[in-house]
Tab-separated table of N, CA and C in Angstrom:
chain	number	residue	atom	x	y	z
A	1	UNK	N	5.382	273.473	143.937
A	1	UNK	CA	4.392	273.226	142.901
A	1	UNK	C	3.792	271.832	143.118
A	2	UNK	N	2.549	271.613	142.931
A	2	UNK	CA	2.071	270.865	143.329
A	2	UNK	C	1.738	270.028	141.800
A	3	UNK	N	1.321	268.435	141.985
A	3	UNK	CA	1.616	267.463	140.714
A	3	UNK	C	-0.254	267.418	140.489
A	4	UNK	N	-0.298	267.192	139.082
A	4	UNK	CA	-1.479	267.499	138.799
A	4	UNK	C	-2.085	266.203	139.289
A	5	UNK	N	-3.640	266.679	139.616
A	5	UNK	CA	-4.564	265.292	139.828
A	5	UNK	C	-4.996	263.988	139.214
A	6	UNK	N	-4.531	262.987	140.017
A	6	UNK	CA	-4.434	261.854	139.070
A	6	UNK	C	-5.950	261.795	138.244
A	7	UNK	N	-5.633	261.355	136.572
A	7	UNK	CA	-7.073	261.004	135.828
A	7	UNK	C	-7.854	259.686	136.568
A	8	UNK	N	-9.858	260.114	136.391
A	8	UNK	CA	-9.829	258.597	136.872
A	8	UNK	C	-8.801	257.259	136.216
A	9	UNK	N	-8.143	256.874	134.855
A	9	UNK	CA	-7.745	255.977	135.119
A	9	UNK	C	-6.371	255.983	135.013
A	10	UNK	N	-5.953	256.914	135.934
A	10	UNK	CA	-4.827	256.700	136.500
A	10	UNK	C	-5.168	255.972	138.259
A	11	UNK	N	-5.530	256.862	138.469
A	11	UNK	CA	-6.310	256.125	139.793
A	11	UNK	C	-6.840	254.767	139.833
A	12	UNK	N	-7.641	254.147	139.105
A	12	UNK	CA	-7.753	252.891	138.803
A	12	UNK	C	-6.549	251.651	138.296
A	13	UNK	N	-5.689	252.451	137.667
A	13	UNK	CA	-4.158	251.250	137.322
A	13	UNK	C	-3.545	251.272	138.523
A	14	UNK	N	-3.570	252.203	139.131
A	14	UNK	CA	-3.010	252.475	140.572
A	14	UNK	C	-3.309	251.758	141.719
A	15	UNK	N	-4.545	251.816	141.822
A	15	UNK	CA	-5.086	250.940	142.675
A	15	UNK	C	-5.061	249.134	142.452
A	16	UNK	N	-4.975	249.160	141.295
A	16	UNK	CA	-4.785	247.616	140.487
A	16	UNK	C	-3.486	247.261	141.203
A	17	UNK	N	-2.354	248.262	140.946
A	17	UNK	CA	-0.998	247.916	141.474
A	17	UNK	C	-1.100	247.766	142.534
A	18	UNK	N	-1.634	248.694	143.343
A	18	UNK	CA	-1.671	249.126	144.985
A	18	UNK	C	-2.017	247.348	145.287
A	19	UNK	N	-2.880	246.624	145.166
A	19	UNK	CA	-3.521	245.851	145.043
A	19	UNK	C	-2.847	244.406	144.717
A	20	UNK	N	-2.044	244.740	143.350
A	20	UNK	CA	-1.295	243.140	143.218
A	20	UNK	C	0.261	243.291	143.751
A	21	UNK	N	0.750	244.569	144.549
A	21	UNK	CA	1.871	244.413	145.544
A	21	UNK	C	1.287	244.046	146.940
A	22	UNK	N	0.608	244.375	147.223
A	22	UNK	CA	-0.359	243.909	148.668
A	22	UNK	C	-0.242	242.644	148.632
A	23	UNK	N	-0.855	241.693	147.470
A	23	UNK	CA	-1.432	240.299	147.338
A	23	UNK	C	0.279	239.515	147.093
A	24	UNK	N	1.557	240.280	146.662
A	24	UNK	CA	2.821	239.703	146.417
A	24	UNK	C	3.126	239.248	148.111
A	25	UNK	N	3.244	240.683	148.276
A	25	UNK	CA	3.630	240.078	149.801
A	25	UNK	C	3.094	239.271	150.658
A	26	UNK	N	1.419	238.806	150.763
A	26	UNK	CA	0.817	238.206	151.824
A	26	UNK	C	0.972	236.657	151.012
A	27	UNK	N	0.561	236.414	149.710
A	27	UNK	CA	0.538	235.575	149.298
A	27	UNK	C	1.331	234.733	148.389
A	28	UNK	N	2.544	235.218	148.420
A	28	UNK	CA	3.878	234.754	148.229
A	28	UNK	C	3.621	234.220	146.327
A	29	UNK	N	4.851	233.763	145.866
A	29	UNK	CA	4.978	233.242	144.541
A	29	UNK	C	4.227	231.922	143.691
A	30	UNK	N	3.744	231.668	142.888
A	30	UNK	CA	3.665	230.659	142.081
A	30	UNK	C	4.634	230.432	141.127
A	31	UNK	N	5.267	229.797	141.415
A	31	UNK	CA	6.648	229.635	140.300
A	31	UNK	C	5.474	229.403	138.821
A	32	UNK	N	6.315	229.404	137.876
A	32	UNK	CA	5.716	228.704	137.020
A	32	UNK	C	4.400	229.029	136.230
A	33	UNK	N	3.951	229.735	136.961
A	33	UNK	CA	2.444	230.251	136.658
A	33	UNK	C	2.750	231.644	135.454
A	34	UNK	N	1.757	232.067	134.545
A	34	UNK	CA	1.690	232.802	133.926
A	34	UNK	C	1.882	234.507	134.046
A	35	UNK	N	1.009	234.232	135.528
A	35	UNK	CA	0.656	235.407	136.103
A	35	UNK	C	-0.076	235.231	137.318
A	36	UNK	N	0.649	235.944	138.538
A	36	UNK	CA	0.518	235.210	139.826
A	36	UNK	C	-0.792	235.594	140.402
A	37	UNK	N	-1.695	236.587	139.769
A	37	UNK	CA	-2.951	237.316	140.424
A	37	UNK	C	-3.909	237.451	139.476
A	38	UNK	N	-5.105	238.000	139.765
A	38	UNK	CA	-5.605	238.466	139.093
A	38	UNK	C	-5.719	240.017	138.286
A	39	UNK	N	-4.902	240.491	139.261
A	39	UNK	CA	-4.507	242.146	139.075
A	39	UNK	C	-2.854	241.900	138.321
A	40	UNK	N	-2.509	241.139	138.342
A	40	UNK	CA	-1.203	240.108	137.541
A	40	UNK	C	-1.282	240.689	136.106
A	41	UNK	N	-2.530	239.719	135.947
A	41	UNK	CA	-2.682	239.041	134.414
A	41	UNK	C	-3.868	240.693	134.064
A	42	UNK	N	-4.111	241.728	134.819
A	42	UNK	CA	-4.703	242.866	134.348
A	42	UNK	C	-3.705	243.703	133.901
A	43	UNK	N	-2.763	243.894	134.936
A	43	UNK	CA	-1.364	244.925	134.722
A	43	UNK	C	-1.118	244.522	133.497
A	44	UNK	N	-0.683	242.792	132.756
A	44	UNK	CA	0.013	242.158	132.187
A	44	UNK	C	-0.816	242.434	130.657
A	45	UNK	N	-1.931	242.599	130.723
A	45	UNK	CA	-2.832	242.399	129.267
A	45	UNK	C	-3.718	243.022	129.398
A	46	UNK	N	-4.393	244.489	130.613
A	46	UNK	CA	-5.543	245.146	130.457
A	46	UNK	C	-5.248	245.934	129.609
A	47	UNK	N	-6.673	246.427	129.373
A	47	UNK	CA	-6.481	247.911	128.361
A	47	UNK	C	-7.680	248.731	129.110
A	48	UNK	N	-7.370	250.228	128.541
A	48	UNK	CA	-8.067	251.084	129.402
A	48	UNK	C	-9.500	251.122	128.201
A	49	UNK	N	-10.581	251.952	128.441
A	49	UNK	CA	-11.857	251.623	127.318
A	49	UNK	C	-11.888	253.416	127.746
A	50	UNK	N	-13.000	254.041	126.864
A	50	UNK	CA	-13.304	255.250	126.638
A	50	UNK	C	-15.084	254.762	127.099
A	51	UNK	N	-15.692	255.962	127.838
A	51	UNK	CA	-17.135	255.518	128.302
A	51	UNK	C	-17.998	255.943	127.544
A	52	UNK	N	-19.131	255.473	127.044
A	52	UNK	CA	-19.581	255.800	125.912
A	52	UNK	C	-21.275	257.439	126.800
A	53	UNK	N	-21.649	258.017	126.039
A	53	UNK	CA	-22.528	259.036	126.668
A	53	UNK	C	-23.401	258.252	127.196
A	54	UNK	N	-24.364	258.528	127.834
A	54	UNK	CA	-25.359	257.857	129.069
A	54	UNK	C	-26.521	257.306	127.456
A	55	UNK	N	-26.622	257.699	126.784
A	55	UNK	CA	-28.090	257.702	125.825
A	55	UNK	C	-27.245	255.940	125.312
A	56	UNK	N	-26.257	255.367	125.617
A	56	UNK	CA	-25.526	254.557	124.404
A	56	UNK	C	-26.150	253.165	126.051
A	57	UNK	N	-27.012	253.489	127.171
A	57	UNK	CA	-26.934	252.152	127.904
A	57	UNK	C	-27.720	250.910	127.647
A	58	UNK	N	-27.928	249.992	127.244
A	58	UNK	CA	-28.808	248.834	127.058
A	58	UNK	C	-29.785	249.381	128.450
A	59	UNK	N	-31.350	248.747	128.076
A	59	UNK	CA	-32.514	249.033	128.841
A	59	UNK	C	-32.859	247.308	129.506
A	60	UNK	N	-33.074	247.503	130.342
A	60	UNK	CA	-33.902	246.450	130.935
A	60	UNK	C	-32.546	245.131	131.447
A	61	UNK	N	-32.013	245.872	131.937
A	61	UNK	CA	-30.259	244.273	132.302
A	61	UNK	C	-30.544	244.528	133.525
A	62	UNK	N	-30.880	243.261	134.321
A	62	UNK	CA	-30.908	243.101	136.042
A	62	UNK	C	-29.586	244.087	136.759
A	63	UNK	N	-29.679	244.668	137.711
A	63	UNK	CA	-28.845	244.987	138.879
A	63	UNK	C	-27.968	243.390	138.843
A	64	UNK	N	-27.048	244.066	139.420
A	64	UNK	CA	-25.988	242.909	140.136
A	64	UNK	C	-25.697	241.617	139.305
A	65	UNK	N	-25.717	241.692	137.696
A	65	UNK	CA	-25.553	240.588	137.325
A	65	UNK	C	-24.801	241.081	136.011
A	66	UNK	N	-23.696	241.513	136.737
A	66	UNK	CA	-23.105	242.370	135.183
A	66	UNK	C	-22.130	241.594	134.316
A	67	UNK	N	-21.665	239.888	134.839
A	67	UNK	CA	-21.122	239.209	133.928
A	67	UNK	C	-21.818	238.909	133.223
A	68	UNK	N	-23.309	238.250	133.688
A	68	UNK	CA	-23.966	237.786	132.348
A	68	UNK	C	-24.836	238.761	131.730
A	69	UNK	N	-25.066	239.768	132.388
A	69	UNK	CA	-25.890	241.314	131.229
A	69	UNK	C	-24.772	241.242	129.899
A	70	UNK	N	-23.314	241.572	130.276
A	70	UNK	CA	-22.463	241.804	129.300
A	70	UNK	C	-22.230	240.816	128.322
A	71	UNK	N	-22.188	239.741	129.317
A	71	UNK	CA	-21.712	238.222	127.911
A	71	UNK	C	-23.037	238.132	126.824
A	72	UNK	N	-24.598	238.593	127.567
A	72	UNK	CA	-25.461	238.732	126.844
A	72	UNK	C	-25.596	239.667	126.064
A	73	UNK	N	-25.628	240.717	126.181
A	73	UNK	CA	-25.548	241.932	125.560
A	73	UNK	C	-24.656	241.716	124.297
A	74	UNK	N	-23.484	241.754	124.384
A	74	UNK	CA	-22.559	241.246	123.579
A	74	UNK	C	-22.517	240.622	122.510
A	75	UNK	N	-23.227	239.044	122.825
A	75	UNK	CA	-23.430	238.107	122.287
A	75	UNK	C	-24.406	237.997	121.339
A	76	UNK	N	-25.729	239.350	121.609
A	76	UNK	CA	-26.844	239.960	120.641
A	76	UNK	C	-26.683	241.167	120.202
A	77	UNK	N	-25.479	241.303	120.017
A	77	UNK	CA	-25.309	243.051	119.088
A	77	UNK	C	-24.051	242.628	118.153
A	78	UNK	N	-24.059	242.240	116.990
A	78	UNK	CA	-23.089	242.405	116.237
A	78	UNK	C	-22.392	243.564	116.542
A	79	UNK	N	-20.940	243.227	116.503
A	79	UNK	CA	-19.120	244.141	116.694
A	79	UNK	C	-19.029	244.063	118.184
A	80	UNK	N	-20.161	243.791	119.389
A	80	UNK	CA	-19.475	244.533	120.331
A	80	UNK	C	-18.585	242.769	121.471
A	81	UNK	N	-17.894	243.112	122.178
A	81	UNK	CA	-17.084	242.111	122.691
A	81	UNK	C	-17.162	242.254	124.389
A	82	UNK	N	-17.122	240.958	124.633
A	82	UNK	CA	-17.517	240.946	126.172
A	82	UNK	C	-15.922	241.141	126.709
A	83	UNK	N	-16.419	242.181	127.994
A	83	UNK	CA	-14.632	242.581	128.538
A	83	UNK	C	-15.218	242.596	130.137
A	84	UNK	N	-14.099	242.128	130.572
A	84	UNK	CA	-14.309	242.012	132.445
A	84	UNK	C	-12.757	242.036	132.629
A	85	UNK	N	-12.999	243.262	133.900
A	85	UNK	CA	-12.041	243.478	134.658
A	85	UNK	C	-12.438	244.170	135.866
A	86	UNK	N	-11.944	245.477	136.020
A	86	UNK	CA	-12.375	246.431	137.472
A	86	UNK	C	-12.820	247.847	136.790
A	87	UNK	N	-13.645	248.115	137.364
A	87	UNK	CA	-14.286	249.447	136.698
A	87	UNK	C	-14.310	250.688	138.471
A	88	UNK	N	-14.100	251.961	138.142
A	88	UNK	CA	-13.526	253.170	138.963
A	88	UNK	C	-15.380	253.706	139.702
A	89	UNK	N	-15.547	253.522	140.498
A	89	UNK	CA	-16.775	253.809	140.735
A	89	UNK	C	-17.329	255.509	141.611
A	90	UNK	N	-17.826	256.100	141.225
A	90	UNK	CA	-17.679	256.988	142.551
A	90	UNK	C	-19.043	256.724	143.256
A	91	UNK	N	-18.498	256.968	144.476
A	91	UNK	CA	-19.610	256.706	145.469
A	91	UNK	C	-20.529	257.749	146.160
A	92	UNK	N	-19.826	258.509	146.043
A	92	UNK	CA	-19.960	260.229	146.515
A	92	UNK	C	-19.267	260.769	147.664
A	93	UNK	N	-19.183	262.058	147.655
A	93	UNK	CA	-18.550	262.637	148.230
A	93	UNK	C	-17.063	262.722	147.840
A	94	UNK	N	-16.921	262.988	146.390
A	94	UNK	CA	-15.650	263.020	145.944
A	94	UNK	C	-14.443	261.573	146.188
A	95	UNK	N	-15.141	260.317	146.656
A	95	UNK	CA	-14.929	259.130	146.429
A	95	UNK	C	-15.171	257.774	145.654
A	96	UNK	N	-14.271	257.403	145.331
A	96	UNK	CA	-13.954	256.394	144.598
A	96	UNK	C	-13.929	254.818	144.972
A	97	UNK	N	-14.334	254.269	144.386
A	97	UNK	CA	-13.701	252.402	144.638
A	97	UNK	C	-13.678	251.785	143.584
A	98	UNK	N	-12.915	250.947	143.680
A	98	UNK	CA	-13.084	249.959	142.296
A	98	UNK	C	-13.147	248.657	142.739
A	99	UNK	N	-14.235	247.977	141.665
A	99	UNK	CA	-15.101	246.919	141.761
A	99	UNK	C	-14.539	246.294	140.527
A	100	UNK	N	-14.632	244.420	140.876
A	100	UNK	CA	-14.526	243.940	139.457
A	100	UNK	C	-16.125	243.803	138.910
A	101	UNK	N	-15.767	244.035	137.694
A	101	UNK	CA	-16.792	244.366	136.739
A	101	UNK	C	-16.838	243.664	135.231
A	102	UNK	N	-17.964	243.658	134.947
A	102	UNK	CA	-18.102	243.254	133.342
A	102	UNK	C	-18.766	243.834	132.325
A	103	UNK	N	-18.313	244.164	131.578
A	103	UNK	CA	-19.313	245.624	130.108
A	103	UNK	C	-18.935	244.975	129.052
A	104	UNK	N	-19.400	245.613	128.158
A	104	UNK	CA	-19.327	245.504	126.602
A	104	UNK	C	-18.868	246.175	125.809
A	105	UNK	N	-17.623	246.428	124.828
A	105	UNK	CA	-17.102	247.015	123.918
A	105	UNK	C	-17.420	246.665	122.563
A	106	UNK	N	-17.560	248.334	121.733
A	106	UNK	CA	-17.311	248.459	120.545
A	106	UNK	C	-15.991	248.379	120.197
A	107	UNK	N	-15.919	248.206	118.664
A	107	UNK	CA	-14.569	248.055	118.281
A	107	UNK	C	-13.588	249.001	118.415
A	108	UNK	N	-14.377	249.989	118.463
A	108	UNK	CA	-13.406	251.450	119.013
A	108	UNK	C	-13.316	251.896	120.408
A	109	UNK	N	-13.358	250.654	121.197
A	109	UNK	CA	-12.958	250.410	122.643
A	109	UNK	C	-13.796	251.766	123.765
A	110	UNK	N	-15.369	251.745	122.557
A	110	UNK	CA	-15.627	252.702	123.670
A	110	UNK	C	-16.888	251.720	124.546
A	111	UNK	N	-17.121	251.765	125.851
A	111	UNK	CA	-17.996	251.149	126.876
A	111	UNK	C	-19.460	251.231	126.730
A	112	UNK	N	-20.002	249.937	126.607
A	112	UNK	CA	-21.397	249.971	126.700
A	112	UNK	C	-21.807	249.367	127.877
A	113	UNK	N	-22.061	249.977	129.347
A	113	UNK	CA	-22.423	249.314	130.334
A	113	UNK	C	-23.656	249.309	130.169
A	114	UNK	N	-24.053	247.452	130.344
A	114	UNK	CA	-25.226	247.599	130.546
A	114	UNK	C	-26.148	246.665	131.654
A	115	UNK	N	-25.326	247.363	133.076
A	115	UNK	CA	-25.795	246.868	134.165
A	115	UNK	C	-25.970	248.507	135.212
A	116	UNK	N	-25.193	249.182	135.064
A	116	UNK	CA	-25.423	250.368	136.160
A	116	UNK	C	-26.037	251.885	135.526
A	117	UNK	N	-26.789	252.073	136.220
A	117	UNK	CA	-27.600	252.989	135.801
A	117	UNK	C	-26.647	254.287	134.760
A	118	UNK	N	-25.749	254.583	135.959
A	118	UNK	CA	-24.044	255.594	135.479
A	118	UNK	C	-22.827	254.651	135.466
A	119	UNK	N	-22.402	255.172	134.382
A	119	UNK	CA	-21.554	254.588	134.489
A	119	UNK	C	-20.229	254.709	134.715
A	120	UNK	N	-19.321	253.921	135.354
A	120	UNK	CA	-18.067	253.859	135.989
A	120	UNK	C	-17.563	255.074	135.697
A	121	UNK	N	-16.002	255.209	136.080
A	121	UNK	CA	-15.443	257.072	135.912
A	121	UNK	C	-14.596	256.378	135.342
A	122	UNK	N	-14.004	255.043	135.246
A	122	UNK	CA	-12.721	254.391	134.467
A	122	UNK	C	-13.007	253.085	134.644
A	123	UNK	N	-12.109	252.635	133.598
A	123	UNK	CA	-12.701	250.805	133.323
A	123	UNK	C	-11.405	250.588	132.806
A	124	UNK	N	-10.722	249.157	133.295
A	124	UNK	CA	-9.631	248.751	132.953
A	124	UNK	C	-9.683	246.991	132.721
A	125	UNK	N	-9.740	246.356	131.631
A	125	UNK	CA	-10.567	244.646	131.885
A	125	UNK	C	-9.602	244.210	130.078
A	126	UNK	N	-9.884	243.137	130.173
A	126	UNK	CA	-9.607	242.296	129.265
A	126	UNK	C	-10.813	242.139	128.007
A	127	UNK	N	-10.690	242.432	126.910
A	127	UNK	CA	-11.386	242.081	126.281
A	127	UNK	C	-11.232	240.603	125.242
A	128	UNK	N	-12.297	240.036	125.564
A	128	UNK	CA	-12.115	238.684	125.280
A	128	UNK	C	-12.912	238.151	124.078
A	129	UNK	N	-12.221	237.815	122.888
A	129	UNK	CA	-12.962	237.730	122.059
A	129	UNK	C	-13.953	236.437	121.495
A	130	UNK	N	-13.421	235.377	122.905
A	130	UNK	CA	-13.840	234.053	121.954
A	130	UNK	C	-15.389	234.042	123.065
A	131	UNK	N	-16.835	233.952	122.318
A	131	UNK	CA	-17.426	233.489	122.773
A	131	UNK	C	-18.049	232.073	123.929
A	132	UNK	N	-17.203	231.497	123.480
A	132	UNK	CA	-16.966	230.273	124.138
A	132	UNK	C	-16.630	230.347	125.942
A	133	UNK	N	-16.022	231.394	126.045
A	133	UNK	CA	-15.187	231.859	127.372
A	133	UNK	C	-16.194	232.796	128.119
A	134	UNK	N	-16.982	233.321	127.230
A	134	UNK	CA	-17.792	234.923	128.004
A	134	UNK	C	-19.001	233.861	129.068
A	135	UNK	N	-19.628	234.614	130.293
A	135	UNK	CA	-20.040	233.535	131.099
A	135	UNK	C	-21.402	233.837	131.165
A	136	UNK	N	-22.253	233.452	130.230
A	136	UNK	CA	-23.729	233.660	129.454
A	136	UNK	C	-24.933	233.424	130.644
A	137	UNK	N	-24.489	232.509	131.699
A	137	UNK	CA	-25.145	232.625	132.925
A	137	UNK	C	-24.437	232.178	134.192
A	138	UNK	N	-23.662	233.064	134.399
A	138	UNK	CA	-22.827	232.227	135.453
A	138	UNK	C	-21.873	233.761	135.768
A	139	UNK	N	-21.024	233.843	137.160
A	139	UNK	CA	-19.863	234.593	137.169
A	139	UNK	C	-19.223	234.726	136.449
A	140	UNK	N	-18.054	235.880	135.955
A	140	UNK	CA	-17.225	236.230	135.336
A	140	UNK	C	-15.543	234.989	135.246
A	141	UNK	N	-15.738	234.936	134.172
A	141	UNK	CA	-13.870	234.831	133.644
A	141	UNK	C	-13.323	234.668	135.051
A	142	UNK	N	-12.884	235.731	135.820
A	142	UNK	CA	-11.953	236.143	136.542
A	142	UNK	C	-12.425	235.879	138.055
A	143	UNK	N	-13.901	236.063	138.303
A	143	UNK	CA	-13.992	236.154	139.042
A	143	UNK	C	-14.881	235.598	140.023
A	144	UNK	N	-15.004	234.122	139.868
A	144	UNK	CA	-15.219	232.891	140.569
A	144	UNK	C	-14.107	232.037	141.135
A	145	UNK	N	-14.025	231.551	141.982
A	145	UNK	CA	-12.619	231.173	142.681
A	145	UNK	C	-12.096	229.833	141.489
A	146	UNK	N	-13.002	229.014	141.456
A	146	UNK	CA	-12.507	228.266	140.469
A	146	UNK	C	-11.884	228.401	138.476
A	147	UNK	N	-12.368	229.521	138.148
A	147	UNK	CA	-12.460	230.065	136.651
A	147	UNK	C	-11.268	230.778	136.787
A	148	UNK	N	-10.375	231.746	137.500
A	148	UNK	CA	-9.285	232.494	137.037
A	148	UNK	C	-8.125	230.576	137.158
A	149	UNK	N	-8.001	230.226	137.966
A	149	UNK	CA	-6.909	229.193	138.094
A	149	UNK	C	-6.460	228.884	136.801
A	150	UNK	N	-6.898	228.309	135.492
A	150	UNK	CA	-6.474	228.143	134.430
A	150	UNK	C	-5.770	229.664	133.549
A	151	UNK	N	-5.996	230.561	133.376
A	151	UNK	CA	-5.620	231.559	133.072
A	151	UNK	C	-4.764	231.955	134.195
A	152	UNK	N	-4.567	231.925	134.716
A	152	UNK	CA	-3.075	232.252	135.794
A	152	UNK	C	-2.168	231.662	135.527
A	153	UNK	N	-2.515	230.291	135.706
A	153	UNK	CA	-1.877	229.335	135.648
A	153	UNK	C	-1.077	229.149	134.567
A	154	UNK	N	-1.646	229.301	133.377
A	154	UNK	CA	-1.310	228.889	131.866
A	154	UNK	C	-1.428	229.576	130.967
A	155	UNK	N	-2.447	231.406	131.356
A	155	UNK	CA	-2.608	232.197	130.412
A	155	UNK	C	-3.473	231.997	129.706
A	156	UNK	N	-4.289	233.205	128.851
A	156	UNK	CA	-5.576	232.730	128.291
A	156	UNK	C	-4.710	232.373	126.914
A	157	UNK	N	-6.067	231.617	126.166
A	157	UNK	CA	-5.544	231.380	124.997
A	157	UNK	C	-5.218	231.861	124.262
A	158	UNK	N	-4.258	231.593	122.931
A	158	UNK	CA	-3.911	232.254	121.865
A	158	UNK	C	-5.366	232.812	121.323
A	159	UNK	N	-5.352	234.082	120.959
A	159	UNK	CA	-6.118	235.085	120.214
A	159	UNK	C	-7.585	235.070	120.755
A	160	UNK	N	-7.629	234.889	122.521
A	160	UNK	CA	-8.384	235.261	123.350
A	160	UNK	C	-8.753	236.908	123.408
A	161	UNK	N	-7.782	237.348	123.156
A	161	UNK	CA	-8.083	239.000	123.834
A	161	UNK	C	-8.029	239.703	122.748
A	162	UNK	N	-9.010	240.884	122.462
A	162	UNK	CA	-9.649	241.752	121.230
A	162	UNK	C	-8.001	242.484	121.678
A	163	UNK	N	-8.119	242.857	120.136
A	163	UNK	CA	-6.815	244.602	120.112
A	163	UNK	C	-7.708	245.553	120.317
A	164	UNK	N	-8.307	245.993	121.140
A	164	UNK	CA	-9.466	246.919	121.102
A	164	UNK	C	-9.088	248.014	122.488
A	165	UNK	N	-9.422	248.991	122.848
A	165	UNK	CA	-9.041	250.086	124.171
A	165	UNK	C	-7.251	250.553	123.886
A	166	UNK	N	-7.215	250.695	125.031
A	166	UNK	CA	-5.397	251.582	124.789
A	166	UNK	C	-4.965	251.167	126.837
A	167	UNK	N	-3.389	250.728	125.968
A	167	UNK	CA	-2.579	249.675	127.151
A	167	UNK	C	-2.614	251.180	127.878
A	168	UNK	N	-2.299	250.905	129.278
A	168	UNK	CA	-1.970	251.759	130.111
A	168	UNK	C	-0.676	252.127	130.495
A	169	UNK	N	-0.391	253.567	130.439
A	169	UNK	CA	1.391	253.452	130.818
A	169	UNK	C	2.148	252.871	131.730
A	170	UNK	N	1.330	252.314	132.557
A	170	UNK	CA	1.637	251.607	134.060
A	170	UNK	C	1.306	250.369	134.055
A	171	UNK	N	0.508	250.156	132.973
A	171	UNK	CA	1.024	248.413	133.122
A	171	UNK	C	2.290	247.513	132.857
């Protein structure tokens, strides 16, 4: 008997793992640190989001600039919260990749992308509630070489991250 097909976001926590055991072994320990990766501190505090129907996408957000579409977006819609992490992409041909990414959540942790035309097949990210942190013109939180170091290092701040989406069984 054969085991049923992984959901996209099973496939996506999977690959997160696949990903921060790869980065254990090549790139050895940080004592001391919070959380030694960036796929670390995702396992450690992501949540999974629900995708909202295609009619729910913001109009007019540049290609390729999906930290600051989202921190913007966000930041002009009362309830919704800027979240960045890795989102499940298919590419075609019954393939997948995952990209880090940045969208926008309602309070009922469902996804408002509003950088890709379709959107992701699974999304797994941090939702972050303090404005102050979301990156209004600039790279993501996570994902500029200089911006994750403090949050690794030391963890985001107290009552940084929304209760919003649903933890994953594998984190």
């Amino acid at each position: 008997m054969t085991a049923p097909a992984a959901t996209p976001e099973e496939r996506l926590v999977g690959l997160v793992h696949e990903l921060a055991g790869r980065q254990e072994q090549h790139l050895g320990e940080h004592p001391g640190w919070a959380h030694q990766t960036r796929e670390h501190l995702l396992l450690a505090l992501g949540r999974l989001f629900t995708i909202a129907p295609r009619s729910h996408r913001p109009i007019g957000m540049p290609d390729h600039r999906c930290y600051e579409n989202a921190a913007l977006y966000a930041s002009g819609t009362p309830g919704l919260m800027y979240t960045e992490g890795v989102a499940l992409v298919n590419t075609g041909n019954g393939r997948h990749i995952h990209l880090s990414h940045a969208w926008a959540v309602r309070p009922d942790g469902t996804v408002i992308e509003p950088t890709w035309d379709e959107p992701g097949r699974a999304y797994f990210g941090l939702p972050i509630t303090d404005p102050v942190l979301w990156p209004l013109n600039a790279d993501g939180l996570l994902s500029a070489f200089d911006k994750p170091l403090p949050p690794l290092r030391d963890g985001l701040p107290t009552g940084a991250l929304g209760a919003v989406g649903r933890r994953s069984v594998r984190s």
